[in-house]
Coordinates of C-alpha atoms in Angstrom, one line a residue:
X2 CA 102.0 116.9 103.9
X3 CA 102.6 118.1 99.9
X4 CA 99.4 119.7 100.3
X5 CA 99.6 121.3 103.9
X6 CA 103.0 122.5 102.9
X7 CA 101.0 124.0 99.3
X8 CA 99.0 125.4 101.7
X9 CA 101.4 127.6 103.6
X10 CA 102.9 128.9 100.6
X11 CA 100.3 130.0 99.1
X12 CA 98.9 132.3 102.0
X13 CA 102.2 133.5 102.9
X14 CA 102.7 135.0 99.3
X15 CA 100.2 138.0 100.9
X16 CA 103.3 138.5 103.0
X17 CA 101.3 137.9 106.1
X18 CA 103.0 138.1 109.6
X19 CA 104.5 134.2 111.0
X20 CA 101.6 134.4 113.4
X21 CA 98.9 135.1 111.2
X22 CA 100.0 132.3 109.1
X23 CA 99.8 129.5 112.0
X24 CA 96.0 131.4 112.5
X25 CA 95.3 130.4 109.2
X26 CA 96.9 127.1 109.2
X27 CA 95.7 126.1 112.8
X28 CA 92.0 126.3 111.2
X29 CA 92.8 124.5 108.5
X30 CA 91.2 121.3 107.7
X31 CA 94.3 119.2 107.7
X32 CA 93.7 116.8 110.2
X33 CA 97.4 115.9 112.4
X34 CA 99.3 119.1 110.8
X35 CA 96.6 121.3 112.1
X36 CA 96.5 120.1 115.4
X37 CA 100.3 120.3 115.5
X38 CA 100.2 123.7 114.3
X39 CA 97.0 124.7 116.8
X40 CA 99.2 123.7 119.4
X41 CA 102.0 125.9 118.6
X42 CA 99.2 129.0 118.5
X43 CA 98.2 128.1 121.7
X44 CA 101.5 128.5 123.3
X45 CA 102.6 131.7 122.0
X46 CA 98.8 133.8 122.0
X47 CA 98.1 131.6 125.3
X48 CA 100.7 131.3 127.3
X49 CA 103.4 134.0 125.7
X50 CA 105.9 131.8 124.4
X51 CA 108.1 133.0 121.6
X52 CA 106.6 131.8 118.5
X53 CA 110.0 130.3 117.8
X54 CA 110.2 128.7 121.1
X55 CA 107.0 127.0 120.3
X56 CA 107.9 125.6 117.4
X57 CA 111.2 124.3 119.0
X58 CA 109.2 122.5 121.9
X59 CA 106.2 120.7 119.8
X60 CA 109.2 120.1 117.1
X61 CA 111.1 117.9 119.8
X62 CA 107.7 116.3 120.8
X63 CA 107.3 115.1 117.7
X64 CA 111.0 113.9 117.0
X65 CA 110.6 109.8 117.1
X66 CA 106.5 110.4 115.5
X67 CA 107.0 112.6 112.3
X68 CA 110.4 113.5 111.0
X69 CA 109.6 115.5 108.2
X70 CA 107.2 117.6 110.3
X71 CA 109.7 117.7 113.1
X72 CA 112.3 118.9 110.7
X73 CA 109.7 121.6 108.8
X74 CA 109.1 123.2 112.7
X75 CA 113.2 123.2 113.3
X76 CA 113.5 125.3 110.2
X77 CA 110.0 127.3 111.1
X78 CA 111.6 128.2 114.6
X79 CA 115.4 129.6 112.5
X80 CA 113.5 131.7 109.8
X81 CA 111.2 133.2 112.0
X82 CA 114.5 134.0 114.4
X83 CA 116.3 135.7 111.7
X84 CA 113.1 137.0 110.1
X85 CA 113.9 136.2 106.5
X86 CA 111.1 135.7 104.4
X87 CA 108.2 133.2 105.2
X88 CA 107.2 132.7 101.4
X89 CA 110.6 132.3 99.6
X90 CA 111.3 129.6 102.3
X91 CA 107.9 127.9 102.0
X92 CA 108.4 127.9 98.1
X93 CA 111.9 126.3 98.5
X94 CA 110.1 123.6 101.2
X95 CA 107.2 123.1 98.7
X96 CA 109.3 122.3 96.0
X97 CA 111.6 119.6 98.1
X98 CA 108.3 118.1 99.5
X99 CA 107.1 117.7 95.9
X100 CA 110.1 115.9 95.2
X101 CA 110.5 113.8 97.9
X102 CA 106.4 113.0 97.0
X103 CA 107.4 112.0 94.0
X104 CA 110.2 109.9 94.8
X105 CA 108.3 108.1 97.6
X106 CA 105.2 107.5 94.9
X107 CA 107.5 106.1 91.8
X108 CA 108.9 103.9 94.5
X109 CA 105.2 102.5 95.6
X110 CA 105.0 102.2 91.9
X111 CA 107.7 99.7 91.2
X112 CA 106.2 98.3 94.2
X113 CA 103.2 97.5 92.8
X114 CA 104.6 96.1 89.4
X115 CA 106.2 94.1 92.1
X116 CA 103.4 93.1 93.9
X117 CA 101.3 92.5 90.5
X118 CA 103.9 90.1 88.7
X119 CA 104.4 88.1 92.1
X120 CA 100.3 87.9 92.3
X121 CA 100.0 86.5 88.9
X122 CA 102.8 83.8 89.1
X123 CA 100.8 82.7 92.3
X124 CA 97.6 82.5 91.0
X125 CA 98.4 80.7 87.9
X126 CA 100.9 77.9 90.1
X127 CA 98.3 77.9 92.5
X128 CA 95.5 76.8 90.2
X129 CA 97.8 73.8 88.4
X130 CA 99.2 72.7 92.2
X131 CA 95.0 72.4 92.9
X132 CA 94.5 70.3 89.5
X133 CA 97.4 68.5 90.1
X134 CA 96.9 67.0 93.7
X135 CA 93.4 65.9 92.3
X136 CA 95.2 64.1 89.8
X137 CA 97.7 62.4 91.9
X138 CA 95.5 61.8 94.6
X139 CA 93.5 59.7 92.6
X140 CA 96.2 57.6 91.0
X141 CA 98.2 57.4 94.6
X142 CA 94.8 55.8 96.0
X143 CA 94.7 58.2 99.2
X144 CA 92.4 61.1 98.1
X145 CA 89.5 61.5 99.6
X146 CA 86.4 64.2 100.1
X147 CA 88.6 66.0 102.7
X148 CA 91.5 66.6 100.8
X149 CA 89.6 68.0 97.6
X150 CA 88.3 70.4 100.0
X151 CA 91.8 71.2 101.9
X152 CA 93.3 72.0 98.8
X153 CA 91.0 73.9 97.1
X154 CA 90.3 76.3 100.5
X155 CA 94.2 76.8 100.7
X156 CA 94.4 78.4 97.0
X157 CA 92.1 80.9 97.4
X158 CA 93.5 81.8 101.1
X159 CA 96.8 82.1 100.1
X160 CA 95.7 84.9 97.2
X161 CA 93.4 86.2 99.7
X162 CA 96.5 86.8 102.0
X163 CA 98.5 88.3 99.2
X164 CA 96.2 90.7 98.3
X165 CA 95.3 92.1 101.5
X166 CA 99.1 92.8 101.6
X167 CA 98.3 94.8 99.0
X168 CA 95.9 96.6 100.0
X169 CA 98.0 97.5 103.2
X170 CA 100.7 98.6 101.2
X171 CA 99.4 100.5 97.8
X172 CA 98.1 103.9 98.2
X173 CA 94.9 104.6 97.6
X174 CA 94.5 107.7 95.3
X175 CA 90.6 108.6 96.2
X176 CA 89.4 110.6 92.7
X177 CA 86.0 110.8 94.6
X178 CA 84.5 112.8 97.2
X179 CA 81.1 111.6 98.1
X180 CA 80.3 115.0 100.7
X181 CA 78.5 116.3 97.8
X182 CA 76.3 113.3 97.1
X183 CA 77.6 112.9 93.4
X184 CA 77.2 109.3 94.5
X185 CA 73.5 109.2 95.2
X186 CA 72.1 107.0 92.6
X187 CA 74.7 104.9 92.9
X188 CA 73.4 104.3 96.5
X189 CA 69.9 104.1 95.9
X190 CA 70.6 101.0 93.0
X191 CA 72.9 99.5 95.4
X192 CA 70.8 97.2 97.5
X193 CA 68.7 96.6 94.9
X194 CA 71.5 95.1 92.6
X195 CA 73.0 93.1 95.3
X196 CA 69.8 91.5 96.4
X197 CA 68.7 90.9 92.7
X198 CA 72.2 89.4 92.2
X199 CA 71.9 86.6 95.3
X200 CA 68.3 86.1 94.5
X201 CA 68.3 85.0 91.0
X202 CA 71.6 83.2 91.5
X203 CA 70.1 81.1 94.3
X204 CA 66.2 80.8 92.3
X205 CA 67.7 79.6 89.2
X206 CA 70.3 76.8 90.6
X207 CA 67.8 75.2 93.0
X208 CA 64.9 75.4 90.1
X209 CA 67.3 73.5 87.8
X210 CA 66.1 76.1 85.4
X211 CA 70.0 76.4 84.6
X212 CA 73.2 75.1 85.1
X213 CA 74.9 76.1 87.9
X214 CA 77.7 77.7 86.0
X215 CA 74.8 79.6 84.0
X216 CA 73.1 80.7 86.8
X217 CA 75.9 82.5 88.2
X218 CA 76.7 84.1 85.1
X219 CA 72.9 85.3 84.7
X220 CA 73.4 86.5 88.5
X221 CA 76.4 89.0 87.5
X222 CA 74.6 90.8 85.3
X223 CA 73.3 93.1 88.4
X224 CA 76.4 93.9 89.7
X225 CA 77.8 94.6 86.0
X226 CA 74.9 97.1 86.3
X227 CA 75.9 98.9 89.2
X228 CA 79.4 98.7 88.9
X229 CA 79.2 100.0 85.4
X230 CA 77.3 103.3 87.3
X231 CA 79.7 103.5 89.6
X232 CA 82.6 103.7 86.8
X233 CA 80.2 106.4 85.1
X234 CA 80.8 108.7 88.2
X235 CA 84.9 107.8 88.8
X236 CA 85.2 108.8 84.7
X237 CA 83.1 111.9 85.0
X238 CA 85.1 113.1 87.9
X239 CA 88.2 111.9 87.3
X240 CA 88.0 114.2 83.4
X241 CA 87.8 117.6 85.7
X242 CA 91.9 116.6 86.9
X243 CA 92.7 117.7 83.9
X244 CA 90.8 120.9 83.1
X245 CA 91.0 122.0 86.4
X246 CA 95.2 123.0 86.8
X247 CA 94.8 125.1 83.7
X248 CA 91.2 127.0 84.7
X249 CA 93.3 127.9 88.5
X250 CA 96.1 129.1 86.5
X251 CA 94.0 131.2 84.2
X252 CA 92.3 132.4 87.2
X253 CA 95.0 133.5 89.2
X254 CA 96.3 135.5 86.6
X255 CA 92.9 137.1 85.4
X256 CA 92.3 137.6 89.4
X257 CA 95.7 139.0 90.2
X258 CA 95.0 141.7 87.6
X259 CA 91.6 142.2 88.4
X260 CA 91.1 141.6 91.7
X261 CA 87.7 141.3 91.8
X262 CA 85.8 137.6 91.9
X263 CA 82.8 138.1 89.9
X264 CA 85.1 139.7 87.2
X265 CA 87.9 137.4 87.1
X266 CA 85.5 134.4 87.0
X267 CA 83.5 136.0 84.4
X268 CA 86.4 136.7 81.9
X269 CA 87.7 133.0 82.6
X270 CA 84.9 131.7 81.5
X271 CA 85.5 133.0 77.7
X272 CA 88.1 130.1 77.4
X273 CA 86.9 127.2 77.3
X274 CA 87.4 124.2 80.1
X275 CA 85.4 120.8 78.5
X276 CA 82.9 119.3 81.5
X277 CA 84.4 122.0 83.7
X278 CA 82.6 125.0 82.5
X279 CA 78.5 124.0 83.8
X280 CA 80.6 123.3 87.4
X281 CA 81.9 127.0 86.7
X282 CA 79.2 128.9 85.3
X283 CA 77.2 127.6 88.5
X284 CA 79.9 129.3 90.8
X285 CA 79.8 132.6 88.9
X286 CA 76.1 132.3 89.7
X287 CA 76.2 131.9 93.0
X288 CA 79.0 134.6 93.4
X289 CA 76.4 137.3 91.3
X290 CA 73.9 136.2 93.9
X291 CA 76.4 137.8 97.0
X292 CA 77.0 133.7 98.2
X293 CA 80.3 133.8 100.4
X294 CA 83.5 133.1 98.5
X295 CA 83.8 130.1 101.0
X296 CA 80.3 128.7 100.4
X297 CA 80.9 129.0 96.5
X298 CA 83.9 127.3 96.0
X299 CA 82.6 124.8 99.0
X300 CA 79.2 123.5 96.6
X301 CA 81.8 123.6 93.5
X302 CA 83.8 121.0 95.4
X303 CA 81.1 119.2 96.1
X304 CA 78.9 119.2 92.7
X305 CA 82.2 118.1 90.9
X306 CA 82.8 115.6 93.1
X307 CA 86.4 115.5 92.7
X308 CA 88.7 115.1 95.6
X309 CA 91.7 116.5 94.0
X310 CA 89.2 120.1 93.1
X311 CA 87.7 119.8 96.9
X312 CA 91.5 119.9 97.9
X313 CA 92.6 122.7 96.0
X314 CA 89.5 124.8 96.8
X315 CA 90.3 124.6 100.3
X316 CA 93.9 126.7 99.6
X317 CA 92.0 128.5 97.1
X318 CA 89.7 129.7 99.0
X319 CA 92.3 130.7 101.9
X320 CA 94.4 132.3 99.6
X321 CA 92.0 134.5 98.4
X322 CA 90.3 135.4 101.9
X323 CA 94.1 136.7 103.2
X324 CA 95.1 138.6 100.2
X325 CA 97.7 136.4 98.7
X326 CA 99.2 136.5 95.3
X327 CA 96.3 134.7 93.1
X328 CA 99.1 134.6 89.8
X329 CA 101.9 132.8 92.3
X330 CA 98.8 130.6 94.0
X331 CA 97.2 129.5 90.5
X332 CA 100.6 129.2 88.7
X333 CA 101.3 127.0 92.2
X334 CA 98.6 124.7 92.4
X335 CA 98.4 124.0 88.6
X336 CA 101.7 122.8 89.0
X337 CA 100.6 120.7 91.9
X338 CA 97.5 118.8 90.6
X339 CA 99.1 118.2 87.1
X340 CA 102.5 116.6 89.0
X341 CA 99.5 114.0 90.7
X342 CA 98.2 113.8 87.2
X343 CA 101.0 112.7 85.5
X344 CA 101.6 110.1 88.9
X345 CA 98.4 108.9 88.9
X346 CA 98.7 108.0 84.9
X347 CA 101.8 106.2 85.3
X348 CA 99.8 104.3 87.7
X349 CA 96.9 103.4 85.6
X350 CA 99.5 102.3 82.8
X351 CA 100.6 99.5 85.5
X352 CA 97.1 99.0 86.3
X353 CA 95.6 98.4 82.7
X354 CA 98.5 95.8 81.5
X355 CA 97.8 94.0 85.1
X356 CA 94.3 94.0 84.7
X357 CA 94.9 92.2 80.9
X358 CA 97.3 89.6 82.4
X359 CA 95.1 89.1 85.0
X360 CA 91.9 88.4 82.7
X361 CA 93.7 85.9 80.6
X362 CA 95.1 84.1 84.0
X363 CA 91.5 84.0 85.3
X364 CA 89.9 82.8 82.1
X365 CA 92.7 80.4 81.6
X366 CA 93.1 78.9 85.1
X367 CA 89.7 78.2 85.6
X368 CA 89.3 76.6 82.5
X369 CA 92.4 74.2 83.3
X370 CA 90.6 73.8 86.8
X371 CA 87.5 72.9 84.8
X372 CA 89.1 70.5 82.1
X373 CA 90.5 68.7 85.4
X374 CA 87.7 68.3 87.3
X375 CA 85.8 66.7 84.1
X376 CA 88.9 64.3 83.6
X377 CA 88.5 63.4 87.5
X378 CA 85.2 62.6 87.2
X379 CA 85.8 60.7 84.2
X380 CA 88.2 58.7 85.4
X381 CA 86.6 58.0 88.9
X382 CA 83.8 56.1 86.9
X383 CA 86.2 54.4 84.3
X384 CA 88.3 53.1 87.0
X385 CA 86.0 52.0 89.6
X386 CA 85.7 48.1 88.6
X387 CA 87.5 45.7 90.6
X388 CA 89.8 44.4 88.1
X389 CA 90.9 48.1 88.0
X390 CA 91.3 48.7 91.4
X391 CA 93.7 45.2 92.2
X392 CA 96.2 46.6 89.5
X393 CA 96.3 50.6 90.3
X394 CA 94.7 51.4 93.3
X395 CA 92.4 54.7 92.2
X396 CA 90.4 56.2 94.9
X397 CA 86.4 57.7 94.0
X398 CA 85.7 61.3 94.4
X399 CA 82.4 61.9 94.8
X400 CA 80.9 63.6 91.7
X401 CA 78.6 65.6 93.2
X402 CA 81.2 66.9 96.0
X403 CA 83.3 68.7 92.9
X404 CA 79.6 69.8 90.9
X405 CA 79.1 71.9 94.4
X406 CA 82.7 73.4 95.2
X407 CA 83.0 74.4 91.4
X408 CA 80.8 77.1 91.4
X409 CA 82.2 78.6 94.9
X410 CA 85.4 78.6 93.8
X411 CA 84.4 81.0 90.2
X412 CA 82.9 82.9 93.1
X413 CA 85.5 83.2 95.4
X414 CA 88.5 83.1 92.8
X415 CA 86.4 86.3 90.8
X416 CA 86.5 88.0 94.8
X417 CA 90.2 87.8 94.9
X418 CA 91.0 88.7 91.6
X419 CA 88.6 91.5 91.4
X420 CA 89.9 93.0 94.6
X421 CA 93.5 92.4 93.4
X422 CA 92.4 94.7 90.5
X423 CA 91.2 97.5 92.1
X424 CA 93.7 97.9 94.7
X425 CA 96.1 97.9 91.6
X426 CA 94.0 100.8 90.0
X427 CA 93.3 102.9 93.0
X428 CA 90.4 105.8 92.3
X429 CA 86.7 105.4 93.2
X430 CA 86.5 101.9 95.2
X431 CA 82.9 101.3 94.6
X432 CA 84.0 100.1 91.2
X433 CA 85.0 97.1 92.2
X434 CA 81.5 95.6 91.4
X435 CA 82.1 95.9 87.9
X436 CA 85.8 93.9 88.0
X437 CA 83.9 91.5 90.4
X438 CA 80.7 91.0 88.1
X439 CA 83.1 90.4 84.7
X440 CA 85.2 88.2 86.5
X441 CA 82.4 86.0 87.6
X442 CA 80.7 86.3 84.4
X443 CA 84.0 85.1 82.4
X444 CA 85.2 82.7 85.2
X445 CA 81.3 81.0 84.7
X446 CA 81.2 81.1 81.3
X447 CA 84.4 79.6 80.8
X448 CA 84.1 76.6 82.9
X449 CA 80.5 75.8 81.6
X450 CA 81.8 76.1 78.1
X451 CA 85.1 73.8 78.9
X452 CA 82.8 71.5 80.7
X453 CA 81.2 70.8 77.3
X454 CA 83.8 70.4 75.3
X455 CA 85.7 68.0 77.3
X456 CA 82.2 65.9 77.8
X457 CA 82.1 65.7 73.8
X458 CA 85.7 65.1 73.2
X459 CA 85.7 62.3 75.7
X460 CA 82.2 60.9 74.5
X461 CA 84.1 61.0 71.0
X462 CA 87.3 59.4 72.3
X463 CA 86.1 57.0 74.4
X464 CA 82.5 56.2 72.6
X465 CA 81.0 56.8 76.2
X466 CA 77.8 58.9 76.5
X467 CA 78.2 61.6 79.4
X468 CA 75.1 61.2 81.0
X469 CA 75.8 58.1 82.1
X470 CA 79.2 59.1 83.3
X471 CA 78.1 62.0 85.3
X472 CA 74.8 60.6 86.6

């Protein structure tokens, strides 16, 4: 909508008639709101409605599907009535639309500080309550193989739940768009990575040549590869959102003045604009080379790669093909892209601070998942005798059951939390094979290296040698 409405504005400062502005609009690649407004074409050219009338009737079709749309088409129908002008009452709509944007994305954001905190108290009571029942089930004689693996599937399903909550309700704030195919060697390493990944994870456990816990570290390393690409291309594009308000600013003005494309581009291009200016020089080539103004600013979009540039080209572009006021459009969508800017930062602020909490909580629940299960087993084989068993009675879990459910859990643990990280962040979503392969990595680490320790503090403790205790 914030952008639709953007969109009006801008072609309506070349004081074009209401019903060339629903032409432009109705062609407009803005999915619901150009169908709505292609609608309202077709009755008046079609079938000789009043162009107010028109409005009126789609406005009351959409009345229990989209207020705010419904509401925009009321106030369509009255200006066009009293014939005021179109662009002073888009400005005055943009501007409430930006606001009421902005008000409805600082509320998602205290949703997903929200969201966050609640997902990290979880996780962390989650992993104790797991530890815990192992505990108690021992000592109150009535665990058994079942139960381990009851408890330990509920933890990760409960956290599963909770983040595909949010995912449902966070928004998503794409950075990339892949029309271009900015992400083509991303795609060609991707199958590649993930096979390499699953292959030596599955070689070196059933060799022996490692540790389980080792292995599945070693078997991260491929998808820290590609997800480490993937974050290459989100940083590259996501550095053009903030060169690209003050180059359409700049523009507009030079292009308002000038009026000419090849010109005003040319003269830009003196200032500087960072990674923004080989994207730029490219479109003054193609421009020199008599390329349509649509195709030019169409393979800009797509050899940024930027969804937020791809977006504002499309006005852009518009603007300039109906003779609109370049100064008011650039001055209006540099506005627009740095308000997203400043959003989308706020958002990354939540984002980084989550993604620290959530690092320590994975490093740190796993480990007291880890220092458990070595107790568990520890105490299974101290407390097996007879003599033992007619005093407390301890029930035997099977070593071997907790060796095998150990590594899945790093895995399916590092799933969750990885997800939970991204859908925090937003952006490019293909990164999520970087949060995935650190969190396996750490999670693996960690418990091989707490595994250890406990087996040499209890071999020091308790004189026992752990081979024989884990054999």
């Amino acid at each position: 909508m914030l952008y639709f409405v953007a969109f009006l504005y801008s072609i309506s400062t070349g004081q074009v008639s209401p019903i060339e502005l629903f032409n432009a609009a109705r062609s407009s690649n803005y999915g619901h709101y150009s169908r709505v407004i292609d609608n309202i074409y077709t009755l008046t050219i079609t079938w000789k409605y009043n162009l107010a009338n028109a409005c009126e009737i789609i406005a009351e079709r959409l009345q229990n599907k989209d207020i705010t749309l419904n509401q925009l088409l009321i106030k369509f129908a009255q200006i066009i009535r009293l014939g005021e002008n179109m662009s002073h009452f888009l400005k005055q709509e943009l501007e409430i639309t930006k606001q009421s944007y902005i008000a409805d994305y600082e509320k998602q954001l205290e949703s997903i500080k929200l969201f966050t905190g609640l997902y990290s108290t979880m996780m962390s009571t989650s992993i104790f309550m797991v530890a815990a029942s192992i505990i108690m089930g021992i000592f109150s004689g009535s665990a058994d193989n079942n139960m381990l693996i009851v408890s330990i599937v509920a933890t990760p399903a409960g956290l599963g739940a909770f983040v595909y909550l949010m995912y449902k309700g966070f928004p998503r704030d794409d950075l990339v768009n892949e029309a271009g195919g900015i992400t083509r060697g991303y795609k060609r390493i991707l199958y590649p990575c993930l096979i390499s990944s699953i292959s030596i994870g599955f070689i070196l456990t059933f060799t022996n040549i490692f540790v389980p816990m080792l292995a599945i570290a070693i078997a991260s390393l491929p998808l820290i590869i590609l997800g480490y690409h993937a974050r290459k291309i989100e940083n590259r594009v996501f550095a053009l959102n903030y060169w690209y308000p003050a180059f359409v600013r700049y523009f507009g003005d030079i292009y308002a003045t000038i009026g000419s494309l090849r010109n005003a581009l040319r003269t830009a291009l003196k200032s500087d604009f960072g990674p923004l200016n080989v994207y730029l020089r490219a479109l003054l080539n193609r421009v020199e080379n008599k390329v349509s103004t649509e195709d030019a600013f169409e393979q800009l979009s797509n050899e940024t790669g930027n969804i937020v540039v791809t977006n504002t080209n499309i006005i852009l572009i518009k603007s300039l093909q109906k003779g609109a006021d370049m100064s008011i459009v650039g001055f209006t969508l540099s506005n627009l892209v740095t308000t997203l800017n400043e959003l989308y930062n706020r958002r990354l602020q939540i984002a980084k601070v989550f993604d620290l909490t959530l690092l320590l909580l994975h490093v740190l629940s796993l480990a007291t998942l880890s220092l458990m299960s070595t107790l568990t087993q520890i105490f299974s084989r101290l407390f097996v005798s007879k003599e033992v068993q007619s005093i407390i009675p301890l029930t035997v879990i099977d070593p071997s059951l907790l060796h095998t459910l150990l590594p899945i859990i790093v895995v399916v643990i590092s799933i969750i939390n990885a997800f939970a990280s991204k859908i925090t962040r937003g952006g490019f979503f293909k990164t999520i094979w970087l949060n995935l392969g650190m969190f396996i990595m750490l999670g693996a680490l960690t418990m091989y290296i707490t595994d250890i320790f406990m087996s040499k503090l209890m071999e020091l403790v308790l004189n026992l040698n752990p081979t024989t205790i884990f054999s």
